mmCIF file of C-alpha atoms and ligand atoms in Angstrom:
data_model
loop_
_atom_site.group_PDB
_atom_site.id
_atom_site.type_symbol
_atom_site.label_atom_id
_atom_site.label_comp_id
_atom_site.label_asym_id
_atom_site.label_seq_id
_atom_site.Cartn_x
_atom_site.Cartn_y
_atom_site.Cartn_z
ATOM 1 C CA UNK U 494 4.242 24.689 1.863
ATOM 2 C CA UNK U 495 2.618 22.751 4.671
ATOM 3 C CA UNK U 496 5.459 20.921 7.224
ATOM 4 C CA UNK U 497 3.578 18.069 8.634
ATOM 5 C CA UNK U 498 6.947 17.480 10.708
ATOM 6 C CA UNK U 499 7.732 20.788 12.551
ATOM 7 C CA UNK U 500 6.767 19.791 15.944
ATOM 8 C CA UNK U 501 8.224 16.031 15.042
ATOM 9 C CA UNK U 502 11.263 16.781 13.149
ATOM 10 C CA UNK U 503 13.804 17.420 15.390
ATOM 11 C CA UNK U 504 13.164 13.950 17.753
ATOM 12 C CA UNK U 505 12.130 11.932 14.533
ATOM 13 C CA UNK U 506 15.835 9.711 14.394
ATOM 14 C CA UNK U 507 16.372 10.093 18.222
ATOM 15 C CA UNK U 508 12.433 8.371 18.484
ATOM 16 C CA UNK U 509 12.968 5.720 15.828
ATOM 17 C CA UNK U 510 16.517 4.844 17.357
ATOM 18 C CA UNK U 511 14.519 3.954 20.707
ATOM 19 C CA UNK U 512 11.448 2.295 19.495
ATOM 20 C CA UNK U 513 13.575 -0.157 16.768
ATOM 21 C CA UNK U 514 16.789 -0.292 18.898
ATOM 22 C CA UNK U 515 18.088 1.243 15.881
ATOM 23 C CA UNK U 516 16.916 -2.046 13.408
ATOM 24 C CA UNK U 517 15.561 1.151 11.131
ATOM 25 C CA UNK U 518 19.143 2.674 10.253
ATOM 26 C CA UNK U 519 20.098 -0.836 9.584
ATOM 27 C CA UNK U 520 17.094 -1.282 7.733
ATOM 28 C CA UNK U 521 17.380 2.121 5.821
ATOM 29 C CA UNK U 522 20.931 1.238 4.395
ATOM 30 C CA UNK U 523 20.480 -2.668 3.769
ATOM 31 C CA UNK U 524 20.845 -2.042 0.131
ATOM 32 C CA UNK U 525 23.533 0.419 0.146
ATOM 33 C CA UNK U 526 26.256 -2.661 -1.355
ATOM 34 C CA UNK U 527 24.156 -1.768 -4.352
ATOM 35 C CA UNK U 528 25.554 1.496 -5.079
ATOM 36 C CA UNK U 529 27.873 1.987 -7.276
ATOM 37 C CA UNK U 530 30.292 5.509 -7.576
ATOM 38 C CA UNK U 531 28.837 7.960 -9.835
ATOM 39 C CA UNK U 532 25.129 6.257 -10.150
ATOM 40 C CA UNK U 533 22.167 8.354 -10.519
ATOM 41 C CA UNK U 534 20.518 7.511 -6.800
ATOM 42 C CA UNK U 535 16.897 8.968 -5.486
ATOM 43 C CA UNK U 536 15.636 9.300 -2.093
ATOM 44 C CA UNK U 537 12.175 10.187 -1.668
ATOM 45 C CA UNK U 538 11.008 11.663 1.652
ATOM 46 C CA UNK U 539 14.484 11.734 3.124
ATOM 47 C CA UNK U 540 13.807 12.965 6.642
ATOM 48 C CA UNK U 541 17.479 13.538 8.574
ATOM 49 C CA UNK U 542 18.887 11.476 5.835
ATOM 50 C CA UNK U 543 21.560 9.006 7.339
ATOM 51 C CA UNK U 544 20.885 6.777 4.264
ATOM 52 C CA UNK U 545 21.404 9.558 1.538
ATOM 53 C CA UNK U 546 24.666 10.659 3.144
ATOM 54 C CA UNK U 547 25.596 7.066 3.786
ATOM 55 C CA UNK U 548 25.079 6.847 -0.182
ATOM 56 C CA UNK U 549 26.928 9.963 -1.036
ATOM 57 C CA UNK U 550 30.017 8.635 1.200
ATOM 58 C CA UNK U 551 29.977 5.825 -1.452
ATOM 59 C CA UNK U 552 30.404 8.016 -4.209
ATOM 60 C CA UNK U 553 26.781 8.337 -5.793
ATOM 61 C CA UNK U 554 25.088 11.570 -7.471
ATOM 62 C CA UNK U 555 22.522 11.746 -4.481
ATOM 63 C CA UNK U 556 19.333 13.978 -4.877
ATOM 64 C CA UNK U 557 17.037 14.137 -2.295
ATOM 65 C CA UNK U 558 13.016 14.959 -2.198
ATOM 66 C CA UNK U 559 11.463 16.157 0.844
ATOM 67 C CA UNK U 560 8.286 18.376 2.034
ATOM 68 C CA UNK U 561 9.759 19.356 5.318
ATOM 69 C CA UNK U 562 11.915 22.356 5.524
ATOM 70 C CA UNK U 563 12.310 21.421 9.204
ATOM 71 C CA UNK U 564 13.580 17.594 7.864
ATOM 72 C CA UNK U 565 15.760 19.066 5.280
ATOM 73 C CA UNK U 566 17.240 21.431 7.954
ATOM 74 C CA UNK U 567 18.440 18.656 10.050
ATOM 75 C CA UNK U 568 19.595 16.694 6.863
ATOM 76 C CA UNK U 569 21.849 19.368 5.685
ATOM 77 C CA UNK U 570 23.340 19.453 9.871
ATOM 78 C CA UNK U 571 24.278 16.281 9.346
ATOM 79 C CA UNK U 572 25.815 17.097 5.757
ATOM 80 C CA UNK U 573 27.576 19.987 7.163
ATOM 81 C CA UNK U 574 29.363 17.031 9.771
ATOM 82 C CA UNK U 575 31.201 15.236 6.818
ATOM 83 C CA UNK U 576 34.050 16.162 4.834
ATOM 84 C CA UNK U 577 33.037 16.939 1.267
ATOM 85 C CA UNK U 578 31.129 14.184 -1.437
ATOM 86 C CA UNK U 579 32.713 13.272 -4.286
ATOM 87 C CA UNK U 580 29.371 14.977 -6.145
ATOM 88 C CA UNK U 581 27.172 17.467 -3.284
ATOM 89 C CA UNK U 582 23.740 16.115 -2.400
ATOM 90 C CA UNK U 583 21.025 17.792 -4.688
ATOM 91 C CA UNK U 584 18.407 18.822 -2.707
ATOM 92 C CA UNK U 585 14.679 19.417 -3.472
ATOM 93 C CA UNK U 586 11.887 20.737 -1.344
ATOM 94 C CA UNK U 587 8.948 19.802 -3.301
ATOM 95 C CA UNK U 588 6.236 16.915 -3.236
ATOM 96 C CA UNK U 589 7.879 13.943 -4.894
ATOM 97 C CA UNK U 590 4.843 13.963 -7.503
ATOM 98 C CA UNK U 591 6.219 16.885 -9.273
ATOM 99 C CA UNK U 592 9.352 15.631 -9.566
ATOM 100 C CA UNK U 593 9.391 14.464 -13.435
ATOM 101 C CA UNK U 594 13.071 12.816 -13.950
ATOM 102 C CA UNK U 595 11.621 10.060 -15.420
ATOM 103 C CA UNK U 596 13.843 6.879 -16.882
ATOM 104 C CA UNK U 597 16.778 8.933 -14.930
ATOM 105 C CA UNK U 598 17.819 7.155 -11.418
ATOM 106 C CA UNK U 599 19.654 3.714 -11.410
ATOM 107 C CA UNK U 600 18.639 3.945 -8.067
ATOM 108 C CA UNK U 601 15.254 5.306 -6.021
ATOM 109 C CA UNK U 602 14.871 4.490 -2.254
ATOM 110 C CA UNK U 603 11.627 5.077 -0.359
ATOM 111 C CA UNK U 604 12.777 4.356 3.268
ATOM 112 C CA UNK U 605 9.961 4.612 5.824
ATOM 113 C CA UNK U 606 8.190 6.693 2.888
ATOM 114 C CA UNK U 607 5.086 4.822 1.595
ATOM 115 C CA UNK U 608 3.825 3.460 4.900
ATOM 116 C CA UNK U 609 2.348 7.825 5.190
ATOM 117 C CA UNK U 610 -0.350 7.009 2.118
ATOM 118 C CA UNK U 611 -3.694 5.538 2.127
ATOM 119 C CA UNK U 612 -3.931 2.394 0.096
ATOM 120 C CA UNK U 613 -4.932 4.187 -3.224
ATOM 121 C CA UNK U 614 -2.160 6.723 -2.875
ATOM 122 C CA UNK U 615 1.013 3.734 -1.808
ATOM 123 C CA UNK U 616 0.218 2.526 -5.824
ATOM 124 C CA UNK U 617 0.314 5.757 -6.913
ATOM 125 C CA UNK U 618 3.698 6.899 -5.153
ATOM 126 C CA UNK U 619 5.012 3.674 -6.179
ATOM 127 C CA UNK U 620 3.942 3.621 -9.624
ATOM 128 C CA UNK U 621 5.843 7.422 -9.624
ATOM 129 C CA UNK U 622 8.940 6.168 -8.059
ATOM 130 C CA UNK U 623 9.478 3.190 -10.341
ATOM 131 C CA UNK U 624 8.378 5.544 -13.035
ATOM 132 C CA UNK U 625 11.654 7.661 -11.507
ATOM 133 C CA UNK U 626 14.026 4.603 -12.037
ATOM 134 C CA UNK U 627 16.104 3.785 -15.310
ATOM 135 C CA UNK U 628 15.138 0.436 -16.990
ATOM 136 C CA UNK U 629 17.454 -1.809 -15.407
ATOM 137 C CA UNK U 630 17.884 0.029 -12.106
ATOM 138 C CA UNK U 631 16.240 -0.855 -9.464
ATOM 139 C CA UNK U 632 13.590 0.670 -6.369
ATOM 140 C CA UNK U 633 13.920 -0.228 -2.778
ATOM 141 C CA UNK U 634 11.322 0.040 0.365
ATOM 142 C CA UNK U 635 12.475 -0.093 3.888
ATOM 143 C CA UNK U 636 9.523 -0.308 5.701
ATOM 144 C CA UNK U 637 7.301 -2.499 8.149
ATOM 145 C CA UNK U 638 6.775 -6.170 7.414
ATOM 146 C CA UNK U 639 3.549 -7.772 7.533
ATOM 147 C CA UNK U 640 3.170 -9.927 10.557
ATOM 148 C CA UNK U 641 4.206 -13.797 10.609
ATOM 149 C CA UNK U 642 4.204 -16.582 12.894
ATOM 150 C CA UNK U 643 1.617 -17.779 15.101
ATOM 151 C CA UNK U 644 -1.390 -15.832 16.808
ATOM 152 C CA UNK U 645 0.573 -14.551 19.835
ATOM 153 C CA UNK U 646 3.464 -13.818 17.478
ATOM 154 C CA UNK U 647 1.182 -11.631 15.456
ATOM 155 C CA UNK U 648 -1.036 -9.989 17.997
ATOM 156 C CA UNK U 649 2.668 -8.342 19.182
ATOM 157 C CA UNK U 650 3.606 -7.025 15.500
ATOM 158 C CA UNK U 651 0.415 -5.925 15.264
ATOM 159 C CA UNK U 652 0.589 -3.726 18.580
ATOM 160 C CA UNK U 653 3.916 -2.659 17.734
ATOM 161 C CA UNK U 654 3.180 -1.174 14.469
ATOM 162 C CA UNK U 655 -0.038 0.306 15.655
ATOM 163 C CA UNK U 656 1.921 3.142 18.579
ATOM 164 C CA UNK U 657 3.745 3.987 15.910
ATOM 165 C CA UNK U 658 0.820 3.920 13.338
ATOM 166 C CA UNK U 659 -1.211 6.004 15.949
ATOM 167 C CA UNK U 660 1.272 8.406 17.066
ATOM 168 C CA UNK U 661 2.090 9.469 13.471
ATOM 169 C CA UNK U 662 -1.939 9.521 13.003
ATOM 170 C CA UNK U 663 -1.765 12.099 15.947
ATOM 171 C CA UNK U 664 1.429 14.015 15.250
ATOM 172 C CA UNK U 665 1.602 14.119 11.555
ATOM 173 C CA UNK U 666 -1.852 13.593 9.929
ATOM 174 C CA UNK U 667 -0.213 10.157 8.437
ATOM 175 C CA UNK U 668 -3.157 7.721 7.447
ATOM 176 C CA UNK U 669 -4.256 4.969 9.290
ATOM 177 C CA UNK U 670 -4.033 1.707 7.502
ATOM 178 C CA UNK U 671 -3.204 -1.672 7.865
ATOM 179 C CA UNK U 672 0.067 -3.417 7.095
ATOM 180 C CA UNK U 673 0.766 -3.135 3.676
ATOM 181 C CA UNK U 674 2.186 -5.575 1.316
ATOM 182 C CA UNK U 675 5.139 -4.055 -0.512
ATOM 183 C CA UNK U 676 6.449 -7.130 -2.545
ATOM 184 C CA UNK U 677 3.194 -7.669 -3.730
ATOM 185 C CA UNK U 678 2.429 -4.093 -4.506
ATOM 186 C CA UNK U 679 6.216 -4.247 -6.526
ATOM 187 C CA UNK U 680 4.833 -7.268 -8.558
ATOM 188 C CA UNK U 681 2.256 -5.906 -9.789
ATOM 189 C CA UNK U 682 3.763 -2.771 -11.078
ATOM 190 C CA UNK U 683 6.593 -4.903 -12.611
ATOM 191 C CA UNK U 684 8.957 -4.858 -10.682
ATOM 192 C CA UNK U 685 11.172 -8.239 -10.268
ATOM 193 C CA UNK U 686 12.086 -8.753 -6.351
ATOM 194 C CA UNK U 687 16.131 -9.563 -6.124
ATOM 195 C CA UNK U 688 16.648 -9.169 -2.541
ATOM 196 C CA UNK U 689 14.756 -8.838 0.545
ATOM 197 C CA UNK U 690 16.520 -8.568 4.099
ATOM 198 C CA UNK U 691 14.443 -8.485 7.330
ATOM 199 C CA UNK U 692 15.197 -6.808 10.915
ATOM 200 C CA UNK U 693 14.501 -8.141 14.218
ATOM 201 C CA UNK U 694 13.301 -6.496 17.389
ATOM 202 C CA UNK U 695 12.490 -8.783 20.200
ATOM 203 C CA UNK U 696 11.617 -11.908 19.157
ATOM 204 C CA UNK U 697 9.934 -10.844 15.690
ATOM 205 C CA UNK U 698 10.789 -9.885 11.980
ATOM 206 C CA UNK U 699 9.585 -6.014 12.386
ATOM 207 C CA UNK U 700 10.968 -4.565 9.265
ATOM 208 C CA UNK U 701 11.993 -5.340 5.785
ATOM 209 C CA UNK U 702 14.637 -3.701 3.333
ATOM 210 C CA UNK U 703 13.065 -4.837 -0.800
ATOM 211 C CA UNK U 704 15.422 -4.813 -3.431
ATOM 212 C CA UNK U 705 12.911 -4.500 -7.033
ATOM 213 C CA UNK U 706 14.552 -4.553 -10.373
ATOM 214 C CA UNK U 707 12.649 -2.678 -13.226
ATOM 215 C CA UNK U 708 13.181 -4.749 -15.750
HETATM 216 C C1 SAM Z 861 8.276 9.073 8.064
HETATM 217 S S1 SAM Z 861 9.391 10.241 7.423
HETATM 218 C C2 SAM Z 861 10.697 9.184 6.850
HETATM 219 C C3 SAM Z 861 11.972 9.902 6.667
HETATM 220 C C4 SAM Z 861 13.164 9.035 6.199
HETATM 221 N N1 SAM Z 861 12.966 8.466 4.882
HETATM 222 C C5 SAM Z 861 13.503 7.971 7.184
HETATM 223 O O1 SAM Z 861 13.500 6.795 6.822
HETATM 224 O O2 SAM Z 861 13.794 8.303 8.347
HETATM 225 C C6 SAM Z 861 8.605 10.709 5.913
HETATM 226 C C7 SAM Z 861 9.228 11.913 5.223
HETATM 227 O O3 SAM Z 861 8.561 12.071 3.969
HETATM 228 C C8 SAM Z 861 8.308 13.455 3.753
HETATM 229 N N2 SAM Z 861 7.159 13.544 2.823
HETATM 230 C C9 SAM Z 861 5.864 13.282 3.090
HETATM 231 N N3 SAM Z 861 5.107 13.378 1.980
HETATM 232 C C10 SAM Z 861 5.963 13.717 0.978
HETATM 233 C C11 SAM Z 861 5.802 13.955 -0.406
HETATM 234 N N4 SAM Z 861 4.596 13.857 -1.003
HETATM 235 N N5 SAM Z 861 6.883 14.289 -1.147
HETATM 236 C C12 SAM Z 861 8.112 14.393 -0.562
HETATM 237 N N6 SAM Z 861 8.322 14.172 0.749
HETATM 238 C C13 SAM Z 861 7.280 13.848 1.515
HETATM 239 C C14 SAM Z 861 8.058 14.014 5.133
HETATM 240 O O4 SAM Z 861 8.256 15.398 5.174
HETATM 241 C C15 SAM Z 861 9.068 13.226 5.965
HETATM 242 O O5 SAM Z 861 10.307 13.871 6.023
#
């Protein structure tokens, strides 16, 4: 199986820490008063993880979906740091396409996930993921926020997300897009927006955390 993050893998927190002065794990676990002890929760493209361990600290039946055996190396480090989960973090190293638990999460999170997939793709990974969640239960994106405020305002957001656009262009054979619209995207697969919480860096909104209900 092809790791797109060997080379990256290892720095990938430690480099998102310094360019958000750490507004991503904030961003990554804005929804975590949602989870409930003992609910069903999905994270797809988990990376080093903080927000599925942060989740499986709260009690939840955590499963996990990544590509990367180098990501889920570091992910189970960090496991191997806490004192044991009320229910051990499934873990699968597959493409989250093939994952068919369909109707079974109350909870799916795609943190920093979507923003790797050309336009046509982000519908169909989030068409798949909401496809993952129970009726009722609910998906959430952490990810970039489109860019607000006046001209100077936006030329910065813009610049921002494009080094780190680039860079994973370069370094991971991500896609190169622009920003993408996540709450719209959510509407129009059906999903009912509850909750959205946004992160500052400077003097901007940079990312958002998007509570949808599947209703
Ligand atoms: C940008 S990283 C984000 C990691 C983590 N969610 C975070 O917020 O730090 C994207 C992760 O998604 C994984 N990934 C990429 N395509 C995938 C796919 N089709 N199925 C499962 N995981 C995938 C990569 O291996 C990588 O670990």
């Amino acid at each position: 199986m092809e790791d797109k993050y060997s080379i990256l893998g290892p720095f990938y927190d430690f480099m998102s820490f310094v360019y958000s002065f750490n507004q991503i794990d904030k961003c990554k676990t804005a929804m975590h008063d949602r989870i409930k002890p003992d609910s069903k929760v999905l994270f797809a493209g988990v990376g080093h993880g903080i927000d599925a361990i942060a989740a499986a600290e709260l009690g939840a039946e955590v499963t996990v979906v990544d590509l990367s055996a180098t990501m889920l190396k570091i992910l189970n480090k960090g496991i191997a740091k806490k004192k044991e989960f009320k229910h051990p973090i499934r873990q699968l190293h597959k493409n989250i396409l093939h994952v068919d638990e369909f109707s079974k999460y109350d909870m799916v999170f795609a943190n920093f996930f979507l923003n790797l997939f050309s336009e046509e793709k982000l519908i169909q990974v989030l068409s798949h993921l909401t496809n993952l969640a129970k009726k009722g239960g609910f998906v959430v994106i952490g990810d970039w926020t489109p860019p607000r405020g006046n001209m100077i305002a936006k030329f910065f957001q813009i610049l921002y997300w494009r080094m780190a656009d680039l860079f994973f262009w370069v370094f991971a054979n991500n896609e190169l897009h622009p920003f993408y619209d996540y709450q719209k995207s959510m509407r129009e697969l059906g999903l009912e927006i509850k909750k959205v919480k946004y992160f500052r860096v400077l003097f901007d909104e940079r990312y958002c955390s998007i509570l949808g209900q599947k209703n």
